[in-house]
Amino acid sequence: MKENAENPAGLDRLVHEPARLIILTALSELESADFLFLLRLAGLTKGNLSSHLDKLEAAGLVEVEKRFVGKKTNTLIRITGSGRAAVEEHWRRLDDLRHRSLQGNPRP
Amino acid sequence: MKENAENPAGLDRLVHEPARLIILTALSELESADFLFLLRLAGLTKGNLSSHLDKLEAAGLVEVEKRFVGKKTNTLIRITGSGRAAVEEHWRRLDDLRHRSLQGNPRP
DNA sequence: GCAATATAGTTTGCACTACAAACCGAATTG
DNA sequence: CAATTCGGTTTGTAGTGCAAACTATATTGC
C-alpha cells in the first residue's frame, strides 16, 4: 500500500479529484449526509457517485452505512477522522501552492 | 471544441491537474519561465513536463518559445492572457467550493 | 579528434480511472 | 398487476498521467 507517493505539491489525487473534493469538503462541514444529497450536491450520476464513495471508503476517508428509513433503504455517508484530516490538509496544501509556490526556487 | 463541459463545480481538469496547477500558478506570477525552472518547481520528469506543456499550449493557456542562449537551446514558457484568466477563475471556483459548497442545497 | 558524459528535451507504452450506460431489486402508483 | 419510481451497483470504454526509452546537440577527458 503506497502512502502518498509524492505527487506534485503533495496533492493526493484521491482527495484532489473534483467530485471527491466536493464530497469531502461538504462532509467535513455536515459530518454526514445521504446518497441522494451528495448526488445533487456534486451533480454526478448515481453510478459515478457510487464508485467515488467506494474509493473514499476503501481509503478509510468515509464510512458508508446502509440502513432502513421506514421501508426504504437509505445510505448514510459519514466522514471519518482521517477523512477530515485529509481534506483539511489538502486545502492547506492548495493554499501553500497558491501563495508560496515560488519559495525556495531561484528565479529563472 | 467543447468549452468547459460542466465538470463538478465547474473545475476544468486541464487546469485542476496538480502539475499544471503549479505551472500555471507560478507562471501567473512570473509571466514566463524556462523549461528547467518549471521542471524543478513542479518536481516532474522531463517527459512529463513536456507533455503537460503540450496540453497547455494546445489549449492556448501558454506559449512555448524555443530559442538559443549562447549555443544551447532554451525553451521559454509564457502564460497567455486566457491562461492567466483560467488560473484565476480556477482559484475562484476552488474558493467557492470550499466556502460556499452547501449554498442552495437543502440539508439532509 | 573521438569516445564518453551531460544537457535539453520528445516519443512511446502502459496502468489506471472517471465516466455514462446498462442493469437490478424493492416499493409505490395507476 | 403492469408500469414507474427510487436507490443504488456493475460494466465497458475512452482518456490521461506517468516513467522509461529515445534523440540530438554540446562539452569534457584523454
XYZ file of N, CA, C and O in Angstrom, chain B residues 2-49:
192
model
N -15.148 21.684 -27.182
C -16.017 21.871 -26.022
C -15.437 22.888 -25.043
O -14.291 22.793 -24.631
N -16.246 23.840 -24.706
C -15.773 24.950 -23.893
C -15.349 24.537 -22.500
O -14.211 24.692 -22.099
N -16.295 24.002 -21.766
C -15.972 23.531 -20.415
C -17.127 22.658 -19.943
O -17.958 23.056 -19.133
N -17.172 21.469 -20.458
C -18.345 20.604 -20.378
C -18.805 20.253 -18.961
O -18.806 19.101 -18.557
N -19.172 21.276 -18.272
C -19.722 21.178 -16.919
C -19.205 20.047 -16.031
O -19.910 19.089 -15.733
N -17.981 20.188 -15.649
C -17.456 19.329 -14.595
C -18.082 19.710 -13.268
O -18.627 20.797 -13.141
N -17.971 18.831 -12.278
C -18.454 19.218 -10.954
C -17.807 20.537 -10.516
O -16.604 20.692 -10.643
N -18.651 21.438 -10.046
C -18.207 22.746 -9.564
C -17.490 23.567 -10.629
O -16.821 24.545 -10.329
N -17.650 23.161 -11.889
C -17.025 23.913 -12.964
C -15.512 23.893 -12.939
O -14.859 24.783 -13.480
N -14.947 22.857 -12.316
C -13.488 22.770 -12.259
C -12.942 22.103 -13.514
O -13.179 20.920 -13.749
N -12.205 22.866 -14.271
C -11.637 22.363 -15.517
C -10.445 21.459 -15.204
O -9.459 21.880 -14.617
N -10.555 20.206 -15.625
C -9.478 19.241 -15.336
C -8.146 19.678 -15.908
O -7.096 19.373 -15.343
N -8.189 20.346 -17.033
C -6.934 20.779 -17.658
C -6.137 21.658 -16.695
O -4.918 21.559 -16.608
N -6.842 22.499 -15.973
C -6.174 23.393 -15.025
C -6.012 22.735 -13.658
O -5.050 22.985 -12.949
N -6.952 21.884 -13.324
C -7.001 21.324 -11.961
C -5.861 20.340 -11.681
O -5.406 20.222 -10.549
N -5.459 19.620 -12.683
C -4.356 18.669 -12.552
C -3.181 19.309 -11.788
O -2.694 20.372 -12.151
N -2.733 18.654 -10.696
C -1.733 19.244 -9.814
C -0.524 19.844 -10.525
O -0.202 21.018 -10.293
N 0.102 19.080 -11.393
C 1.301 19.586 -12.056
C 0.992 20.878 -12.820
O 1.736 21.858 -12.736
N -0.143 20.867 -13.540
C -0.458 22.045 -14.354
C -0.928 23.212 -13.504
O -0.687 24.373 -13.835
N -1.571 22.915 -12.397
C -1.982 23.995 -11.490
C -0.754 24.706 -10.932
O -0.715 25.940 -10.833
N 0.263 23.921 -10.603
C 1.516 24.500 -10.124
C 2.141 25.367 -11.206
O 2.517 26.525 -10.974
N 2.227 24.817 -12.397
C 2.866 25.528 -13.505
C 2.140 26.837 -13.803
O 2.746 27.906 -13.881
N 0.829 26.751 -13.945
C 0.060 27.946 -14.301
C 0.099 28.981 -13.191
O 0.195 30.177 -13.449
N 0.019 28.509 -11.950
C 0.041 29.449 -10.837
C 1.382 30.172 -10.764
O 1.428 31.395 -10.589
N 2.447 29.418 -10.961
C 3.767 30.050 -10.965
C 3.891 31.035 -12.118
O 4.333 32.176 -11.938
N 3.464 30.616 -13.298
C 3.582 31.493 -14.469
C 2.724 32.743 -14.332
O 3.062 33.795 -14.871
N 1.626 32.616 -13.615
C 0.776 33.800 -13.486
C 1.447 34.853 -12.604
O 1.086 36.017 -12.649
N 2.453 34.430 -11.828
C 3.210 35.421 -11.056
C 4.481 35.850 -11.772
O 4.937 36.981 -11.628
N 5.062 34.915 -12.511
C 6.358 35.184 -13.127
C 6.278 35.693 -14.556
O 7.263 36.159 -15.098
N 5.105 35.459 -15.158
C 4.902 35.787 -16.583
C 5.566 34.767 -17.506
O 4.933 34.267 -18.425
N 6.841 34.471 -17.249
C 7.494 33.450 -18.079
C 8.555 32.718 -17.268
O 9.022 33.206 -16.245
N 8.931 31.545 -17.737
C 9.971 30.768 -17.077
C 10.516 29.757 -18.065
O 9.882 29.478 -19.079
N 11.701 29.221 -17.788
C 12.199 28.246 -18.749
C 11.909 26.812 -18.299
O 11.478 26.546 -17.184
N 12.136 25.907 -19.218
C 11.789 24.513 -19.023
C 12.360 23.955 -17.720
O 11.635 23.344 -16.921
N 13.635 24.178 -17.510
C 14.279 23.567 -16.347
C 13.794 24.162 -15.039
O 13.704 23.467 -14.020
N 13.462 25.420 -15.067
C 12.904 26.027 -13.860
C 11.595 25.344 -13.482
O 11.395 24.932 -12.335
N 10.736 25.193 -14.460
C 9.446 24.543 -14.195
C 9.655 23.081 -13.798
O 8.934 22.543 -12.952
N 10.653 22.474 -14.393
C 10.966 21.085 -14.077
C 11.226 20.913 -12.583
O 10.666 20.028 -11.933
N 12.078 21.787 -12.050
C 12.413 21.688 -10.626
C 11.236 22.109 -9.754
O 10.964 21.503 -8.726
N 10.578 23.158 -10.194
C 9.460 23.673 -9.414
C 8.372 22.615 -9.217
O 7.899 22.371 -8.110
N 8.017 21.961 -10.308
C 6.903 21.013 -10.230
C 7.344 19.619 -9.804
O 6.521 18.782 -9.436
N 8.662 19.379 -9.855
C 9.138 18.059 -9.456
C 8.700 16.954 -10.403
O 8.349 15.852 -9.990
N 8.706 17.257 -11.689
C 8.297 16.271 -12.686
C 9.516 15.710 -13.404
O 10.618 16.227 -13.273
N 9.274 14.652 -14.170
C 10.313 14.235 -15.099
C 10.204 15.118 -16.334
O 9.177 15.768 -16.560
N 11.242 15.103 -17.151
C 11.218 15.953 -18.332
C 10.091 15.553 -19.274
O 9.395 16.404 -19.821
N 9.950 14.256 -19.447
C 8.914 13.758 -20.343
C 7.544 14.241 -19.941
O 6.727 14.682 -20.751
N 7.363 14.115 -18.657
C 6.111 14.525 -18.074
C 5.816 16.014 -18.261
O 4.724 16.401 -18.687
N 6.808 16.826 -17.952
C 6.639 18.267 -18.122
C 6.355 18.586 -19.581
O 5.448 19.366 -19.899
